[in-house]
């Protein structure tokens, strides 16, 4: 075994020369500076930090005599630190640049119009129906429903429209096959009154919306399928004053601060019966000359709303309610008509056809 080489002169190892180390630092720094992106910097790191001249110099230290190791180690360590510092500075700079580029390149302009199309719009009849119901539900009335295919008994007989009652012909009925099977497409929402009174006990306050059917042709003012809303109140001591108060409240909520008037009328299921008109909200307060041309009310100043009256004793009896104990009032009107009036829809066909461009105008696109 040979003795340690005490005469070894560290300066003779070329890689450990201060000049060589300085050149290595310079070369590494230049290579890092030349790296245009993090990928290139990684390659430069491999060449100048993980491997390369300084790493080679470090390996040489092992072969030095102990007396020379400390000094050489310090020099190489300082060179290593200098290269690492240069690397880290460049890496930080390139990372910052990359982050900035991502911010610019991947920016999303949220104001650019998209190709997304609205799926549709809620139908204005539905919305009007909801608005009408809300007015009553807010006062504590309950919502009631009934089937569209209805028994003749519910639709006519129980409502005091007997087989040969002229009013039965007034409404042109769709009969469900077989024609003598006793089923019809309901011609009015009034049978919901019957269903309600058969299943609930007074006090009853219900609002009942629904589709009704009559054999009319579709034109600007008629449709074979339309919607009505029915109101029924049964309680002790109800009078026509309560009926008028309910109508007044409803008309104001729907059409604004207008007056109502009633005219005597006839419905088999109410006695007495009346028609209700309300003041035309479109020409109210206008000069007489302007009023004469009003397209909403035809110049009369009044708009017909619907039928109503005090529940006929015979209807109570058919439903098992004692007419000597209870009184009640009922009220029914068309939703399409309310929509036409309130929103100025001239042609019934627009309501029926379901074109989303029409429905979308009523403010509830989905
Ligand atoms: N059912 C009637 C119709 O379709 C409307 C009606 C009138 C309903 C008077 C009522 C009422 O509840 O009391 O013409």
mmCIF file of C-alpha atoms and ligand atoms in Angstrom:
data_model
loop_
_atom_site.group_PDB
_atom_site.id
_atom_site.type_symbol
_atom_site.label_atom_id
_atom_site.label_comp_id
_atom_site.label_asym_id
_atom_site.label_seq_id
_atom_site.Cartn_x
_atom_site.Cartn_y
_atom_site.Cartn_z
ATOM 1 C CA UNK A 1 0.000 0.000 0.000
ATOM 2 C CA UNK A 2 1.515 3.312 -0.915
ATOM 3 C CA UNK A 3 1.706 6.165 1.548
ATOM 4 C CA UNK A 4 -0.529 9.223 1.099
ATOM 5 C CA UNK A 5 0.777 11.499 -1.589
ATOM 6 C CA UNK A 6 1.752 14.355 0.701
ATOM 7 C CA UNK A 7 3.612 16.146 -2.027
ATOM 8 C CA UNK A 8 0.490 16.351 -4.194
ATOM 9 C CA UNK A 9 -0.098 19.913 -5.339
ATOM 10 C CA UNK A 10 -3.807 20.615 -5.748
ATOM 11 C CA UNK A 11 -3.294 23.512 -8.114
ATOM 12 C CA UNK A 12 -1.989 21.023 -10.602
ATOM 13 C CA UNK A 13 -5.405 19.425 -11.035
ATOM 14 C CA UNK A 14 -6.721 21.452 -13.923
ATOM 15 C CA UNK A 15 -10.385 21.153 -13.067
ATOM 16 C CA UNK A 16 -9.772 22.651 -9.646
ATOM 17 C CA UNK A 17 -7.907 25.701 -10.882
ATOM 18 C CA UNK A 18 -9.667 28.958 -9.897
ATOM 19 C CA UNK A 19 -9.599 30.036 -13.541
ATOM 20 C CA UNK A 20 -11.209 26.793 -14.669
ATOM 21 C CA UNK A 21 -13.898 27.145 -12.015
ATOM 22 C CA UNK A 22 -14.508 30.773 -12.932
ATOM 23 C CA UNK A 23 -14.806 29.766 -16.578
ATOM 24 C CA UNK A 24 -17.200 26.966 -15.618
ATOM 25 C CA UNK A 25 -19.359 29.413 -13.652
ATOM 26 C CA UNK A 26 -19.355 31.802 -16.606
ATOM 27 C CA UNK A 27 -20.230 29.045 -19.065
ATOM 28 C CA UNK A 28 -23.033 27.802 -16.820
ATOM 29 C CA UNK A 29 -24.437 31.296 -16.308
ATOM 30 C CA UNK A 30 -24.329 31.946 -20.058
ATOM 31 C CA UNK A 31 -26.064 28.631 -20.778
ATOM 32 C CA UNK A 32 -28.789 29.370 -18.242
ATOM 33 C CA UNK A 33 -29.267 32.854 -19.651
ATOM 34 C CA UNK A 34 -29.513 31.389 -23.159
ATOM 35 C CA UNK A 35 -32.230 28.927 -22.119
ATOM 36 C CA UNK A 36 -35.406 30.422 -23.587
ATOM 37 C CA UNK A 37 -37.821 28.257 -21.612
ATOM 38 C CA UNK A 38 -37.969 25.864 -18.697
ATOM 39 C CA UNK A 39 -37.415 22.875 -20.978
ATOM 40 C CA UNK A 40 -34.156 24.332 -22.305
ATOM 41 C CA UNK A 41 -33.146 25.339 -18.779
ATOM 42 C CA UNK A 42 -33.557 21.740 -17.649
ATOM 43 C CA UNK A 43 -31.045 20.626 -20.299
ATOM 44 C CA UNK A 44 -28.629 23.393 -19.257
ATOM 45 C CA UNK A 45 -28.938 22.356 -15.632
ATOM 46 C CA UNK A 46 -28.068 18.787 -16.542
ATOM 47 C CA UNK A 47 -25.009 19.975 -18.461
ATOM 48 C CA UNK A 48 -23.716 22.592 -16.005
ATOM 49 C CA UNK A 49 -25.012 21.759 -12.554
ATOM 50 C CA UNK A 50 -25.808 18.041 -12.267
ATOM 51 C CA UNK A 51 -22.888 17.185 -14.536
ATOM 52 C CA UNK A 52 -20.281 19.406 -16.206
ATOM 53 C CA UNK A 53 -17.056 21.080 -15.121
ATOM 54 C CA UNK A 54 -17.912 21.995 -11.525
ATOM 55 C CA UNK A 55 -19.366 18.562 -10.797
ATOM 56 C CA UNK A 56 -16.224 17.005 -12.277
ATOM 57 C CA UNK A 57 -14.054 19.256 -10.108
ATOM 58 C CA UNK A 58 -15.978 18.126 -7.056
ATOM 59 C CA UNK A 59 -15.243 14.528 -7.912
ATOM 60 C CA UNK A 60 -11.547 15.362 -8.072
ATOM 61 C CA UNK A 61 -11.538 16.457 -4.429
ATOM 62 C CA UNK A 62 -11.775 12.869 -3.292
ATOM 63 C CA UNK A 63 -8.385 12.144 -4.771
ATOM 64 C CA UNK A 64 -6.646 15.061 -2.999
ATOM 65 C CA UNK A 65 -4.471 14.657 0.078
ATOM 66 C CA UNK A 66 -6.366 15.510 3.288
ATOM 67 C CA UNK A 67 -4.410 18.730 3.716
ATOM 68 C CA UNK A 68 -5.621 20.067 0.376
ATOM 69 C CA UNK A 69 -9.201 18.859 0.593
ATOM 70 C CA UNK A 70 -10.567 21.657 2.763
ATOM 71 C CA UNK A 71 -9.289 24.482 0.624
ATOM 72 C CA UNK A 72 -10.291 22.823 -2.655
ATOM 73 C CA UNK A 73 -13.658 21.858 -1.188
ATOM 74 C CA UNK A 74 -14.341 25.488 -0.241
ATOM 75 C CA UNK A 75 -13.477 26.693 -3.714
ATOM 76 C CA UNK A 76 -15.564 24.068 -5.488
ATOM 77 C CA UNK A 77 -18.424 24.579 -3.017
ATOM 78 C CA UNK A 78 -18.393 28.323 -3.743
ATOM 79 C CA UNK A 79 -18.380 27.594 -7.476
ATOM 80 C CA UNK A 80 -21.265 25.143 -7.039
ATOM 81 C CA UNK A 81 -23.212 27.766 -5.068
ATOM 82 C CA UNK A 82 -22.578 30.357 -7.764
ATOM 83 C CA UNK A 83 -23.840 27.996 -10.491
ATOM 84 C CA UNK A 84 -26.869 26.990 -8.423
ATOM 85 C CA UNK A 85 -27.688 30.632 -7.656
ATOM 86 C CA UNK A 86 -27.471 31.499 -11.354
ATOM 87 C CA UNK A 87 -29.684 28.521 -12.147
ATOM 88 C CA UNK A 88 -32.290 29.402 -9.535
ATOM 89 C CA UNK A 89 -32.434 33.030 -10.609
ATOM 90 C CA UNK A 90 -33.031 32.001 -14.215
ATOM 91 C CA UNK A 91 -35.563 29.356 -13.192
ATOM 92 C CA UNK A 92 -37.544 31.891 -11.141
ATOM 93 C CA UNK A 93 -37.492 34.310 -14.054
ATOM 94 C CA UNK A 94 -38.655 31.713 -16.584
ATOM 95 C CA UNK A 95 -41.388 30.429 -14.247
ATOM 96 C CA UNK A 96 -42.711 33.940 -13.841
ATOM 97 C CA UNK A 97 -42.665 34.416 -17.608
ATOM 98 C CA UNK A 98 -44.534 31.139 -18.130
ATOM 99 C CA UNK A 99 -47.198 32.127 -15.605
ATOM 100 C CA UNK A 100 -47.665 35.460 -17.335
ATOM 101 C CA UNK A 101 -47.948 33.747 -20.719
ATOM 102 C CA UNK A 102 -50.578 31.347 -19.378
ATOM 103 C CA UNK A 103 -52.563 34.292 -18.040
ATOM 104 C CA UNK A 104 -52.561 35.889 -21.482
ATOM 105 C CA UNK A 105 -52.906 32.786 -23.648
ATOM 106 C CA UNK A 106 -55.559 31.074 -21.576
ATOM 107 C CA UNK A 107 -57.620 34.156 -20.874
ATOM 108 C CA UNK A 108 -61.359 33.566 -21.308
ATOM 109 C CA UNK A 109 -63.474 36.416 -22.621
ATOM 110 C CA UNK A 110 -66.722 35.863 -20.803
ATOM 111 C CA UNK A 111 -68.436 38.505 -22.919
ATOM 112 C CA UNK A 112 -68.066 36.591 -26.192
ATOM 113 C CA UNK A 113 -71.520 35.456 -27.367
ATOM 114 C CA UNK A 114 -71.872 31.686 -27.248
ATOM 115 C CA UNK A 115 -73.697 29.328 -29.569
ATOM 116 C CA UNK A 116 -75.998 28.261 -26.722
ATOM 117 C CA UNK A 117 -79.660 28.498 -27.610
ATOM 118 C CA UNK A 118 -82.402 28.935 -25.041
ATOM 119 C CA UNK A 119 -84.251 25.670 -24.558
ATOM 120 C CA UNK A 120 -87.649 27.337 -24.572
ATOM 121 C CA UNK A 121 -89.924 29.627 -22.615
ATOM 122 C CA UNK A 122 -92.743 29.037 -20.191
ATOM 123 C CA UNK A 123 -96.108 29.510 -21.816
ATOM 124 C CA UNK A 124 -97.869 32.777 -20.932
ATOM 125 C CA UNK A 125 -101.112 30.921 -20.189
ATOM 126 C CA UNK A 126 -99.279 28.990 -17.496
ATOM 127 C CA UNK A 127 -97.739 32.184 -16.130
ATOM 128 C CA UNK A 128 -101.056 34.038 -16.132
ATOM 129 C CA UNK A 129 -102.678 31.073 -14.407
ATOM 130 C CA UNK A 130 -100.001 31.149 -11.718
ATOM 131 C CA UNK A 131 -100.407 34.890 -11.256
ATOM 132 C CA UNK A 132 -104.174 34.496 -10.878
ATOM 133 C CA UNK A 133 -103.832 31.672 -8.377
ATOM 134 C CA UNK A 134 -101.229 33.583 -6.372
ATOM 135 C CA UNK A 135 -103.755 36.346 -5.750
ATOM 136 C CA UNK A 136 -106.074 33.894 -3.999
ATOM 137 C CA UNK A 137 -103.488 31.593 -2.449
ATOM 138 C CA UNK A 138 -102.052 34.700 -0.775
ATOM 139 C CA UNK A 139 -105.425 35.092 0.976
ATOM 140 C CA UNK A 140 -105.443 31.495 2.174
ATOM 141 C CA UNK A 141 -107.459 29.850 -0.591
ATOM 142 C CA UNK A 142 -106.402 26.308 -1.572
ATOM 143 C CA UNK A 143 -105.768 24.995 -5.064
ATOM 144 C CA UNK A 144 -108.103 22.213 -6.304
ATOM 145 C CA UNK A 145 -107.940 20.156 -9.481
ATOM 146 C CA UNK A 146 -110.066 17.741 -11.457
ATOM 147 C CA UNK A 147 -109.735 15.458 -14.485
ATOM 148 C CA UNK A 148 -110.025 16.673 -18.073
ATOM 149 C CA UNK A 149 -112.089 13.620 -19.001
ATOM 150 C CA UNK A 150 -115.053 14.143 -16.747
ATOM 151 C CA UNK A 151 -118.327 12.381 -16.051
ATOM 152 C CA UNK A 152 -121.425 13.999 -17.497
ATOM 153 C CA UNK A 153 -122.880 13.970 -14.019
ATOM 154 C CA UNK A 154 -120.072 16.164 -12.611
ATOM 155 C CA UNK A 155 -119.894 18.413 -15.667
ATOM 156 C CA UNK A 156 -123.671 18.894 -16.074
ATOM 157 C CA UNK A 157 -126.159 17.095 -13.837
ATOM 158 C CA UNK A 158 -124.710 17.937 -10.434
ATOM 159 C CA UNK A 159 -124.396 21.529 -11.597
ATOM 160 C CA UNK A 160 -128.145 21.627 -12.201
ATOM 161 C CA UNK A 161 -127.870 21.246 -15.965
ATOM 162 C CA UNK A 162 -130.380 18.396 -16.492
ATOM 163 C CA UNK A 163 -130.483 16.252 -19.647
ATOM 164 C CA UNK A 164 -132.938 18.558 -21.398
ATOM 165 C CA UNK A 165 -131.716 21.783 -19.873
ATOM 166 C CA UNK A 166 -131.230 24.352 -22.622
ATOM 167 C CA UNK A 167 -127.915 25.431 -21.083
ATOM 168 C CA UNK A 168 -126.571 21.955 -21.824
ATOM 169 C CA UNK A 169 -126.847 22.709 -25.509
ATOM 170 C CA UNK A 170 -125.337 26.146 -25.018
ATOM 171 C CA UNK A 171 -121.997 24.441 -24.620
ATOM 172 C CA UNK A 172 -120.865 22.301 -27.485
ATOM 173 C CA UNK A 173 -119.473 19.207 -25.932
ATOM 174 C CA UNK A 174 -116.840 16.655 -26.988
ATOM 175 C CA UNK A 175 -118.283 13.273 -25.995
ATOM 176 C CA UNK A 176 -115.862 10.453 -25.255
ATOM 177 C CA UNK A 177 -116.526 7.150 -27.083
ATOM 178 C CA UNK A 178 -118.910 5.428 -26.650
ATOM 179 C CA UNK A 179 -121.180 8.507 -26.852
ATOM 180 C CA UNK A 180 -123.611 7.110 -24.299
ATOM 181 C CA UNK A 181 -120.807 6.125 -21.902
ATOM 182 C CA UNK A 182 -121.368 9.180 -19.729
ATOM 183 C CA UNK A 183 -117.902 10.690 -20.231
ATOM 184 C CA UNK A 184 -117.089 14.075 -21.781
ATOM 185 C CA UNK A 185 -114.104 16.346 -22.114
ATOM 186 C CA UNK A 186 -115.052 18.858 -19.440
ATOM 187 C CA UNK A 187 -116.595 21.985 -20.933
ATOM 188 C CA UNK A 188 -115.898 24.090 -17.847
ATOM 189 C CA UNK A 189 -113.946 23.989 -14.606
ATOM 190 C CA UNK A 190 -117.201 24.109 -12.613
ATOM 191 C CA UNK A 191 -117.221 20.287 -12.067
ATOM 192 C CA UNK A 192 -114.224 20.876 -9.789
ATOM 193 C CA UNK A 193 -116.717 22.670 -7.510
ATOM 194 C CA UNK A 194 -118.665 19.414 -7.282
ATOM 195 C CA UNK A 195 -115.590 17.262 -6.683
ATOM 196 C CA UNK A 196 -114.442 19.675 -3.995
ATOM 197 C CA UNK A 197 -117.761 19.741 -2.157
ATOM 198 C CA UNK A 198 -118.007 15.933 -2.297
ATOM 199 C CA UNK A 199 -114.601 15.469 -0.721
ATOM 200 C CA UNK A 200 -114.154 18.416 1.658
ATOM 201 C CA UNK A 201 -116.268 19.809 4.439
ATOM 202 C CA UNK A 202 -116.952 23.532 4.777
ATOM 203 C CA UNK A 203 -115.474 26.016 5.261
ATOM 204 C CA UNK A 204 -114.215 25.650 1.692
ATOM 205 C CA UNK A 205 -112.149 28.245 -0.172
ATOM 206 C CA UNK A 206 -110.655 26.826 -3.356
ATOM 207 C CA UNK A 207 -109.235 28.160 -6.597
ATOM 208 C CA UNK A 208 -109.300 25.617 -9.435
ATOM 209 C CA UNK A 209 -107.504 26.168 -12.723
ATOM 210 C CA UNK A 210 -107.741 23.817 -15.687
ATOM 211 C CA UNK A 211 -108.073 23.059 -19.375
ATOM 212 C CA UNK A 212 -111.561 22.952 -20.849
ATOM 213 C CA UNK A 213 -112.823 21.793 -24.237
ATOM 214 C CA UNK A 214 -115.565 22.943 -26.597
ATOM 215 C CA UNK A 215 -116.204 22.082 -30.228
ATOM 216 C CA UNK A 216 -115.246 25.509 -31.553
ATOM 217 C CA UNK A 217 -113.034 26.051 -34.587
ATOM 218 C CA UNK A 218 -109.728 27.800 -34.004
ATOM 219 C CA UNK A 219 -109.850 31.426 -35.124
ATOM 220 C CA UNK A 220 -108.736 34.835 -33.842
ATOM 221 C CA UNK A 221 -111.205 34.760 -30.934
ATOM 222 C CA UNK A 222 -112.009 31.054 -30.390
ATOM 223 C CA UNK A 223 -110.097 27.896 -29.579
ATOM 224 C CA UNK A 224 -111.442 24.378 -28.909
ATOM 225 C CA UNK A 225 -109.069 24.001 -25.944
ATOM 226 C CA UNK A 226 -108.705 26.809 -23.464
ATOM 227 C CA UNK A 227 -108.233 27.421 -19.741
ATOM 228 C CA UNK A 228 -110.509 28.602 -17.004
ATOM 229 C CA UNK A 229 -110.164 29.404 -13.351
ATOM 230 C CA UNK A 230 -112.955 28.585 -10.961
ATOM 231 C CA UNK A 231 -113.430 29.936 -7.462
ATOM 232 C CA UNK A 232 -115.628 28.379 -4.842
ATOM 233 C CA UNK A 233 -116.266 29.555 -1.315
ATOM 234 C CA UNK A 234 -118.633 27.716 1.046
ATOM 235 C CA UNK A 235 -119.048 28.894 4.605
ATOM 236 C CA UNK A 236 -121.642 30.025 7.104
ATOM 237 C CA UNK A 237 -123.015 33.481 6.386
ATOM 238 C CA UNK A 238 -121.395 34.191 3.010
ATOM 239 C CA UNK A 239 -123.284 36.811 0.998
ATOM 240 C CA UNK A 240 -122.995 38.556 -2.334
ATOM 241 C CA UNK A 241 -121.007 41.247 -0.547
ATOM 242 C CA UNK A 242 -118.240 38.680 0.002
ATOM 243 C CA UNK A 243 -118.441 37.692 -3.647
ATOM 244 C CA UNK A 244 -118.145 41.294 -4.796
ATOM 245 C CA UNK A 245 -115.311 41.959 -2.375
ATOM 246 C CA UNK A 246 -113.390 38.950 -3.740
ATOM 247 C CA UNK A 247 -113.969 40.032 -7.328
ATOM 248 C CA UNK A 248 -112.908 43.607 -6.588
ATOM 249 C CA UNK A 249 -109.724 42.451 -4.898
ATOM 250 C CA UNK A 250 -108.906 40.115 -7.742
ATOM 251 C CA UNK A 251 -109.546 42.709 -10.476
ATOM 252 C CA UNK A 252 -107.357 45.275 -8.717
ATOM 253 C CA UNK A 253 -104.532 42.808 -8.268
ATOM 254 C CA UNK A 254 -104.702 41.831 -11.913
ATOM 255 C CA UNK A 255 -105.637 45.013 -13.754
ATOM 256 C CA UNK A 256 -104.906 47.916 -11.412
ATOM 257 C CA UNK A 257 -107.085 50.360 -9.537
ATOM 258 C CA UNK A 258 -110.329 50.049 -11.518
ATOM 259 C CA UNK A 259 -113.979 49.800 -10.496
ATOM 260 C CA UNK A 260 -116.212 46.785 -11.133
ATOM 261 C CA UNK A 261 -119.903 46.496 -11.901
ATOM 262 C CA UNK A 262 -122.268 43.546 -11.954
ATOM 263 C CA UNK A 263 -125.193 42.703 -14.220
ATOM 264 C CA UNK A 264 -127.930 40.149 -13.556
ATOM 265 C CA UNK A 265 -127.389 36.952 -15.536
ATOM 266 C CA UNK A 266 -128.249 33.275 -15.516
ATOM 267 C CA UNK A 267 -126.219 30.163 -14.733
ATOM 268 C CA UNK A 268 -127.960 26.944 -13.656
ATOM 269 C CA UNK A 269 -125.520 26.378 -10.791
ATOM 270 C CA UNK A 270 -125.820 29.807 -9.178
ATOM 271 C CA UNK A 271 -128.828 31.710 -7.904
ATOM 272 C CA UNK A 272 -128.772 34.639 -8.167
ATOM 273 C CA UNK A 273 -126.203 34.839 -10.974
ATOM 274 C CA UNK A 274 -124.325 37.755 -12.384
ATOM 275 C CA UNK A 275 -121.827 38.867 -14.959
ATOM 276 C CA UNK A 276 -118.979 41.082 -13.827
ATOM 277 C CA UNK A 277 -117.431 43.920 -15.803
ATOM 278 C CA UNK A 278 -114.489 46.070 -14.809
ATOM 279 C CA UNK A 279 -113.469 49.505 -15.991
ATOM 280 C CA UNK A 280 -111.190 49.528 -18.990
ATOM 281 C CA UNK A 281 -107.671 50.006 -17.650
ATOM 282 C CA UNK A 282 -106.427 51.012 -21.115
ATOM 283 C CA UNK A 283 -108.539 54.127 -21.672
ATOM 284 C CA UNK A 284 -109.444 54.931 -18.065
ATOM 285 C CA UNK A 285 -109.331 58.670 -17.524
ATOM 286 C CA UNK A 286 -108.782 59.423 -21.211
ATOM 287 C CA UNK A 287 -110.743 62.081 -23.114
ATOM 288 C CA UNK A 288 -114.130 60.854 -24.303
ATOM 289 C CA UNK A 289 -112.994 61.097 -27.935
ATOM 290 C CA UNK A 290 -109.973 58.851 -27.282
ATOM 291 C CA UNK A 291 -112.066 56.441 -25.238
ATOM 292 C CA UNK A 292 -114.417 55.989 -28.173
ATOM 293 C CA UNK A 293 -111.595 54.446 -30.199
ATOM 294 C CA UNK A 294 -110.209 52.226 -27.425
ATOM 295 C CA UNK A 295 -109.201 48.877 -28.875
ATOM 296 C CA UNK A 296 -109.261 47.120 -25.502
ATOM 297 C CA UNK A 297 -112.888 47.827 -24.564
ATOM 298 C CA UNK A 298 -114.337 48.752 -27.956
ATOM 299 C CA UNK A 299 -115.182 52.213 -26.657
ATOM 300 C CA UNK A 300 -117.695 51.137 -23.997
ATOM 301 C CA UNK A 301 -115.297 51.845 -21.125
ATOM 302 C CA UNK A 302 -116.088 48.434 -19.550
ATOM 303 C CA UNK A 303 -114.617 44.962 -20.034
ATOM 304 C CA UNK A 304 -116.529 41.768 -19.377
ATOM 305 C CA UNK A 305 -114.710 39.515 -16.921
ATOM 306 C CA UNK A 306 -116.767 36.397 -16.199
ATOM 307 C CA UNK A 307 -119.754 34.747 -14.575
ATOM 308 C CA UNK A 308 -120.456 34.321 -10.901
ATOM 309 C CA UNK A 309 -123.189 33.976 -8.330
ATOM 310 C CA UNK A 310 -124.341 32.410 -5.087
ATOM 311 C CA UNK A 311 -124.140 28.605 -5.162
ATOM 312 C CA UNK A 312 -127.554 27.181 -6.077
ATOM 313 C CA UNK A 313 -129.246 25.248 -3.242
ATOM 314 C CA UNK A 314 -129.760 22.333 -5.638
ATOM 315 C CA UNK A 315 -125.979 22.073 -6.172
ATOM 316 C CA UNK A 316 -125.420 21.995 -2.406
ATOM 317 C CA UNK A 317 -128.014 19.247 -2.081
ATOM 318 C CA UNK A 318 -126.385 17.189 -4.870
ATOM 319 C CA UNK A 319 -123.124 17.388 -2.936
ATOM 320 C CA UNK A 320 -124.581 16.580 0.472
ATOM 321 C CA UNK A 321 -124.135 20.061 1.940
ATOM 322 C CA UNK A 322 -127.049 21.501 3.908
ATOM 323 C CA UNK A 323 -128.203 24.677 2.116
ATOM 324 C CA UNK A 324 -129.960 25.863 5.277
ATOM 325 C CA UNK A 325 -126.662 25.937 7.127
ATOM 326 C CA UNK A 326 -124.194 27.021 4.469
ATOM 327 C CA UNK A 327 -124.111 29.548 1.686
ATOM 328 C CA UNK A 328 -121.438 29.982 -0.942
ATOM 329 C CA UNK A 329 -120.328 31.828 -3.990
ATOM 330 C CA UNK A 330 -118.665 30.757 -7.211
ATOM 331 C CA UNK A 331 -116.848 32.573 -9.937
ATOM 332 C CA UNK A 332 -115.423 31.427 -13.266
ATOM 333 C CA UNK A 333 -113.573 33.027 -16.140
ATOM 334 C CA UNK A 334 -111.226 32.319 -19.033
ATOM 335 C CA UNK A 335 -107.474 32.621 -18.633
ATOM 336 C CA UNK A 336 -106.739 33.247 -22.324
ATOM 337 C CA UNK A 337 -109.122 36.172 -22.178
ATOM 338 C CA UNK A 338 -107.396 37.628 -19.135
ATOM 339 C CA UNK A 339 -104.071 37.210 -20.946
ATOM 340 C CA UNK A 340 -105.396 38.825 -24.129
ATOM 341 C CA UNK A 341 -106.708 41.789 -22.174
ATOM 342 C CA UNK A 342 -103.812 42.289 -19.827
ATOM 343 C CA UNK A 343 -101.047 41.847 -22.392
ATOM 344 C CA UNK A 344 -102.810 43.066 -25.519
ATOM 345 C CA UNK A 345 -102.630 39.746 -27.400
ATOM 346 C CA UNK A 346 -104.831 40.317 -30.436
ATOM 347 C CA UNK A 347 -105.037 36.848 -31.944
ATOM 348 C CA UNK A 348 -105.990 33.717 -30.008
ATOM 349 C CA UNK A 349 -103.947 31.626 -32.451
ATOM 350 C CA UNK A 350 -100.743 33.176 -31.133
ATOM 351 C CA UNK A 351 -101.587 31.785 -27.716
ATOM 352 C CA UNK A 352 -102.443 28.325 -29.033
ATOM 353 C CA UNK A 353 -99.581 27.737 -31.447
ATOM 354 C CA UNK A 354 -96.869 27.702 -28.784
ATOM 355 C CA UNK A 355 -94.190 29.500 -30.836
ATOM 356 C CA UNK A 356 -91.323 30.148 -28.431
ATOM 357 C CA UNK A 357 -90.776 33.607 -29.966
ATOM 358 C CA UNK A 358 -94.255 34.519 -28.751
ATOM 359 C CA UNK A 359 -93.913 32.873 -25.327
ATOM 360 C CA UNK A 360 -90.451 34.426 -24.817
ATOM 361 C CA UNK A 361 -91.977 37.928 -24.881
ATOM 362 C CA UNK A 362 -93.684 37.284 -21.582
ATOM 363 C CA UNK A 363 -90.487 37.395 -19.628
ATOM 364 C CA UNK A 364 -89.900 33.814 -18.602
ATOM 365 C CA UNK A 365 -87.378 32.265 -20.980
ATOM 366 C CA UNK A 366 -85.698 29.105 -19.702
HETATM 367 N N1 LIG B 1 -118.756 27.644 -15.967
HETATM 368 C C1 LIG B 1 -119.189 28.874 -16.592
HETATM 369 C C2 LIG B 1 -118.814 28.850 -18.087
HETATM 370 O O1 LIG B 1 -117.971 28.089 -18.446
HETATM 371 C C3 LIG B 1 -118.565 30.068 -15.939
HETATM 372 C C4 LIG B 1 -119.099 30.285 -14.577
HETATM 373 C C5 LIG B 1 -120.194 31.075 -14.374
HETATM 374 C C6 LIG B 1 -118.481 29.705 -13.483
HETATM 375 C C7 LIG B 1 -120.710 31.286 -13.136
HETATM 376 C C8 LIG B 1 -118.982 29.934 -12.210
HETATM 377 C C9 LIG B 1 -120.104 30.721 -12.045
HETATM 378 O O2 LIG B 1 -118.436 29.409 -11.122
HETATM 379 O O3 LIG B 1 -120.591 30.939 -10.785
HETATM 380 O O4 LIG B 1 -119.358 29.601 -18.810
#
